[in-house]
Tab-separated table of C-alpha atoms in Angstrom:
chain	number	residue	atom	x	y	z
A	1	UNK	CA	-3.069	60.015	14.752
A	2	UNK	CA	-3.409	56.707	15.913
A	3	UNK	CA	-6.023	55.814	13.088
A	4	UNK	CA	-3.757	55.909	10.343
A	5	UNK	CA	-0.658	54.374	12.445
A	6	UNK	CA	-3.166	51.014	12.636
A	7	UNK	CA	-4.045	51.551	9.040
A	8	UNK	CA	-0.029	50.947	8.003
A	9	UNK	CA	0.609	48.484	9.640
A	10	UNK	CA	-2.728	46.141	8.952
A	11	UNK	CA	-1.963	46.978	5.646
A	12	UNK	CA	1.415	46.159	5.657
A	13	UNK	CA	0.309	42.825	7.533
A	14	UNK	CA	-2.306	42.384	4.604
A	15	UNK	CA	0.160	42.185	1.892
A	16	UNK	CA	2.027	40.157	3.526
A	17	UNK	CA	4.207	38.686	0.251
A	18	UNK	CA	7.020	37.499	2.105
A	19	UNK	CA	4.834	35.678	4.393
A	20	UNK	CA	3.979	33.875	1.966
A	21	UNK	CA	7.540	32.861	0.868
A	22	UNK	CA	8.767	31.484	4.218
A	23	UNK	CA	5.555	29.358	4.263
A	24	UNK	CA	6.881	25.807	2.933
A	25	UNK	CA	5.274	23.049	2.714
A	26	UNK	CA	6.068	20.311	5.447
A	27	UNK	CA	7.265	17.905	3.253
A	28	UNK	CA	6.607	14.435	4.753
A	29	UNK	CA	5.311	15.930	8.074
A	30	UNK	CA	2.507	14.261	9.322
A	31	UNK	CA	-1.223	15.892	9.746
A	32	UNK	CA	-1.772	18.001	12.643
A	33	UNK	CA	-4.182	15.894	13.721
A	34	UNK	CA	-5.774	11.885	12.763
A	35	UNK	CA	-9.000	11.535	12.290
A	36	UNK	CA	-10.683	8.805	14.259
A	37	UNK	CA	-14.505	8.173	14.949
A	38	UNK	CA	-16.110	7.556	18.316
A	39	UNK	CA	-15.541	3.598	19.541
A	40	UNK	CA	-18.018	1.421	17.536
A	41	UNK	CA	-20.644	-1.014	18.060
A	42	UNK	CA	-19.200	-4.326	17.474
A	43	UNK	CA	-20.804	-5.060	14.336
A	44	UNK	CA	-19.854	-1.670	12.839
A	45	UNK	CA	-15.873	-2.162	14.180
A	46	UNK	CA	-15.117	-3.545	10.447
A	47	UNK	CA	-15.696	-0.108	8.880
A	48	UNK	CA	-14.060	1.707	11.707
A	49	UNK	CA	-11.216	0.135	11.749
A	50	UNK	CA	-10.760	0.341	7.862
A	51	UNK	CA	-11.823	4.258	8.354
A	52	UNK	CA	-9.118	4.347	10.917
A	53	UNK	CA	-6.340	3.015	8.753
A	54	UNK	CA	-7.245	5.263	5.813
A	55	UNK	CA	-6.826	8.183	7.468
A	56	UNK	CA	-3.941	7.096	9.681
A	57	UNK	CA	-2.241	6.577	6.028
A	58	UNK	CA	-3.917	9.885	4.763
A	59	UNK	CA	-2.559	12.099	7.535
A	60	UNK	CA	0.825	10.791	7.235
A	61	UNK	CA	1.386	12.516	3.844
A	62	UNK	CA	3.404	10.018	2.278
A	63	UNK	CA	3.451	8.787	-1.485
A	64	UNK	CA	3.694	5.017	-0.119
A	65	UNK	CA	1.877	2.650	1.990
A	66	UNK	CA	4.749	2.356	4.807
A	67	UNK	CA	2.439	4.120	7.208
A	68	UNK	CA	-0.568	1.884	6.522
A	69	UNK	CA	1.686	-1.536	6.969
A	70	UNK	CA	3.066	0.318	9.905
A	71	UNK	CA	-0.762	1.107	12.029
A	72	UNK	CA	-1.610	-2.302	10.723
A	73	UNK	CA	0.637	-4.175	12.572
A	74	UNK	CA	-1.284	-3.133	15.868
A	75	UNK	CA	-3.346	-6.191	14.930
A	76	UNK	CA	-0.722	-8.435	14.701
A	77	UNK	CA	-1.064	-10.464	17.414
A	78	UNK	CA	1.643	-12.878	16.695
A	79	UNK	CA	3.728	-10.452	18.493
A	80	UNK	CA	3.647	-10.305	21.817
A	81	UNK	CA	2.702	-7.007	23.725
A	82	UNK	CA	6.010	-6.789	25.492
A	83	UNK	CA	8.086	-6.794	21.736
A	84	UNK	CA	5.376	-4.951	20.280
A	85	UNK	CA	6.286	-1.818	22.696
A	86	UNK	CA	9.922	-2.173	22.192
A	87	UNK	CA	9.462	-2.609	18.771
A	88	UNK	CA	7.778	0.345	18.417
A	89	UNK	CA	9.482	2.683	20.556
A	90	UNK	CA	12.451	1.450	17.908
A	91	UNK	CA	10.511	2.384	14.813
A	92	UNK	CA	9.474	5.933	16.575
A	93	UNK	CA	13.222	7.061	15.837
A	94	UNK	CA	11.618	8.062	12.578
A	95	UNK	CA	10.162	11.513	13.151
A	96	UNK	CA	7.012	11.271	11.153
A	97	UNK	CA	6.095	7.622	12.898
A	98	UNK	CA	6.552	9.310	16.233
A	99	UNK	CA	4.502	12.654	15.744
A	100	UNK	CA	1.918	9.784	13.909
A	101	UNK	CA	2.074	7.965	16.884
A	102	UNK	CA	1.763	10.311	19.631
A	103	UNK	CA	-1.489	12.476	17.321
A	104	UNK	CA	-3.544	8.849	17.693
A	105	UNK	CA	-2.449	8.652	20.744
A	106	UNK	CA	-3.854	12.101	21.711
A	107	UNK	CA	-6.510	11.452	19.601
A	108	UNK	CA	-7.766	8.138	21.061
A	109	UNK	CA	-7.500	9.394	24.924
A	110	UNK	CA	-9.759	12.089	23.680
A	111	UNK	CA	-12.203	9.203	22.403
A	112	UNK	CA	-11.959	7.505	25.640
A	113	UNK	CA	-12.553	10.257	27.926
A	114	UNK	CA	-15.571	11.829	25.554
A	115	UNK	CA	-16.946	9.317	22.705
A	116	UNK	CA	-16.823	5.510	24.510
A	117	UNK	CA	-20.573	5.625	25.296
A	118	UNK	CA	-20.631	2.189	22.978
A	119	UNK	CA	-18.257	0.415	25.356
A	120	UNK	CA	-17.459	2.433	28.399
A	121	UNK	CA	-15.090	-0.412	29.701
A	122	UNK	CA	-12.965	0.209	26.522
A	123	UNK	CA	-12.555	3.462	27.447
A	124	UNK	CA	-11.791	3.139	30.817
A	125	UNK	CA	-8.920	0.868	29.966
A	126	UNK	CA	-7.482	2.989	27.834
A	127	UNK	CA	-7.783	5.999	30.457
A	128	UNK	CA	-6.093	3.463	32.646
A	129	UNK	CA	-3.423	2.809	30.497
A	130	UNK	CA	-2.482	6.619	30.174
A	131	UNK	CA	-2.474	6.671	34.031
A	132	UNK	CA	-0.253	3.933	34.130
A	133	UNK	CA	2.537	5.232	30.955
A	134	UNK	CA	2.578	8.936	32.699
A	135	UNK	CA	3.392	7.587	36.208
A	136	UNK	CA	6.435	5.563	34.167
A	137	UNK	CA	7.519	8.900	32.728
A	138	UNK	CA	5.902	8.323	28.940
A	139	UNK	CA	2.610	9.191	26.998
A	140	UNK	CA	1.649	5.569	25.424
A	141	UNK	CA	2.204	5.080	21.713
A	142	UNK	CA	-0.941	5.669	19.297
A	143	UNK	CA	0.113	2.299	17.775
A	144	UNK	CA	-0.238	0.544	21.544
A	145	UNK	CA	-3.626	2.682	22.579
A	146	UNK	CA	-4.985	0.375	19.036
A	147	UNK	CA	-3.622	-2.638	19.530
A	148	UNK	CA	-5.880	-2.346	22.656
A	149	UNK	CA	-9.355	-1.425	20.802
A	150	UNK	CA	-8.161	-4.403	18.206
A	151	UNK	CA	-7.870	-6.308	21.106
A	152	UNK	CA	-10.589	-5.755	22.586
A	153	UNK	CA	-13.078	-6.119	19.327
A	154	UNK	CA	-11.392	-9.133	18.349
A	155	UNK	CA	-13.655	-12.104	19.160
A	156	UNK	CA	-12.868	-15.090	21.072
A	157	UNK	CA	-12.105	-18.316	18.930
A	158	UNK	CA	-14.413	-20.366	20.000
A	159	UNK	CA	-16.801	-17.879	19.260
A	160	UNK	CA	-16.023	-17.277	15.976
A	161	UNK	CA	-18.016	-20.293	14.643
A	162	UNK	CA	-21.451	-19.074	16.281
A	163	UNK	CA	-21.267	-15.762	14.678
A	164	UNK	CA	-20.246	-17.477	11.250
A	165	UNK	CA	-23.214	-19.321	11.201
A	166	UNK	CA	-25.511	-16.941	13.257
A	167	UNK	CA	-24.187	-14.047	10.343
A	168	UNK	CA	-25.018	-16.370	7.487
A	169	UNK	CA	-28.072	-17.141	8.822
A	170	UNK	CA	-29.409	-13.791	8.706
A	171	UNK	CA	-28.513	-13.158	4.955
A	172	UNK	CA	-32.245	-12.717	2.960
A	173	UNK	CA	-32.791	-12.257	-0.342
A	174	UNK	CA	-35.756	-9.535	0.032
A	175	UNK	CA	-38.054	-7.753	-2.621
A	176	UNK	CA	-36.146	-10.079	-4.651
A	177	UNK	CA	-33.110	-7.325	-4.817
A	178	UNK	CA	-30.214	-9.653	-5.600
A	179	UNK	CA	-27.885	-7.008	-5.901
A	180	UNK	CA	-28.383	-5.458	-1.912
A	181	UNK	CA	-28.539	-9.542	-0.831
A	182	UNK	CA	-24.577	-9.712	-3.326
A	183	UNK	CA	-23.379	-6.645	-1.408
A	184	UNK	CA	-24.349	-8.236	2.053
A	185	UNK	CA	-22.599	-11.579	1.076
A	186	UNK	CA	-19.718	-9.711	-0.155
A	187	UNK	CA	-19.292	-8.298	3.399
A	188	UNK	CA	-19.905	-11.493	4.993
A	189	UNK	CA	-17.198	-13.172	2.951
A	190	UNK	CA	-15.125	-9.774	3.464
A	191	UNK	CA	-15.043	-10.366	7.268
A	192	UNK	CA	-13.935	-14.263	7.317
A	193	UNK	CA	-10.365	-14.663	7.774
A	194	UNK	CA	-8.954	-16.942	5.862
């Protein structure tokens, strides 16, 4: 009876060959989804952001490094936020930089609503920012959601200096372990712009 009518057709289902065949791979699709960590502290923002960028370039399954120039530019702020926005609502004619932009986008509201215990006003702006795009008629970009967080991490100028020297102060040779005291000078020097 009806046992052996759901027998057929799970194992018709099982088998399954053809399936298989019409399953392609996307090609140059991007990842169903970006991987991005909770907002940092401020001295861990470094490795963040260079976590961000790796996997922004990982889940656009390309061969090149187009995608990581193209999320690096969010830092870029020679360009001002006005061209920025135009600029890339140009560059989102390309189909894989606008399903790459809107996944960081979804994925960074989803930060800001749930993971911005480290700096809640961060996250509010960001929230406010959505608010603001939707009542215009658009979702913002995922490339202008980061040029906020880069914004907002980046330090003053004058305050640069203070940090310098206050981060250079705090370098210690200890146990006399000069290869952990080479790796923390190495970052040091990593995070000085040149």
């Amino acid at each position: 009876g009806s046992d052996s009518s759901s027998e057929d057709s799970s194992s018709s289902s099982s088998s399954g060959g053809s399936k298989k065949k019409k399953k392609k791979k996307r090609g140059k699709s991007p990842s169903d989804e970006v991987r991005i960590g909770a907002f940092p502290k401020s001295e861990e923002f470094r490795g963040w952001k260079n976590t961000t960028y790796s996997n922004v370039d990982s889940a656009a399954r390309r061969k090149d490094n187009k995608a990581l120039k193209w999320i690096q530019k969010c830092e870029d702020f020679t360009i001002d936020d006005d061209d920025f926005l135009v600029q890339d609502e140009l560059e989102n004619r390309s189909r894989y930089k606008a399903l790459l932009n809107k996944r960081i986008s979804v994925k960074l509201q989803q930060i800001a609503q749930t993971q911005s215990q480290n700096v809640p006003l961060l996250g509010a702006r960001i929230l406010q920012r959505t608010e603001a795009a939707l009542k215009e008629g658009r979702t913002p970009g995922g490339r202008e959601l980061l040029r906020m967080v880069m914004r907002y991490y980046t330090p003053h100028a004058q305050m640069v200096e203070y940090y310098r020297l206050t981060d250079v102060q705090q370098l210690k040779l200890v146990d006399n372990n000069l290869e952990a005291f080479q790796v923390a000078w190495y970052k040091w020097l990593a995070g000085l712009k040149e």
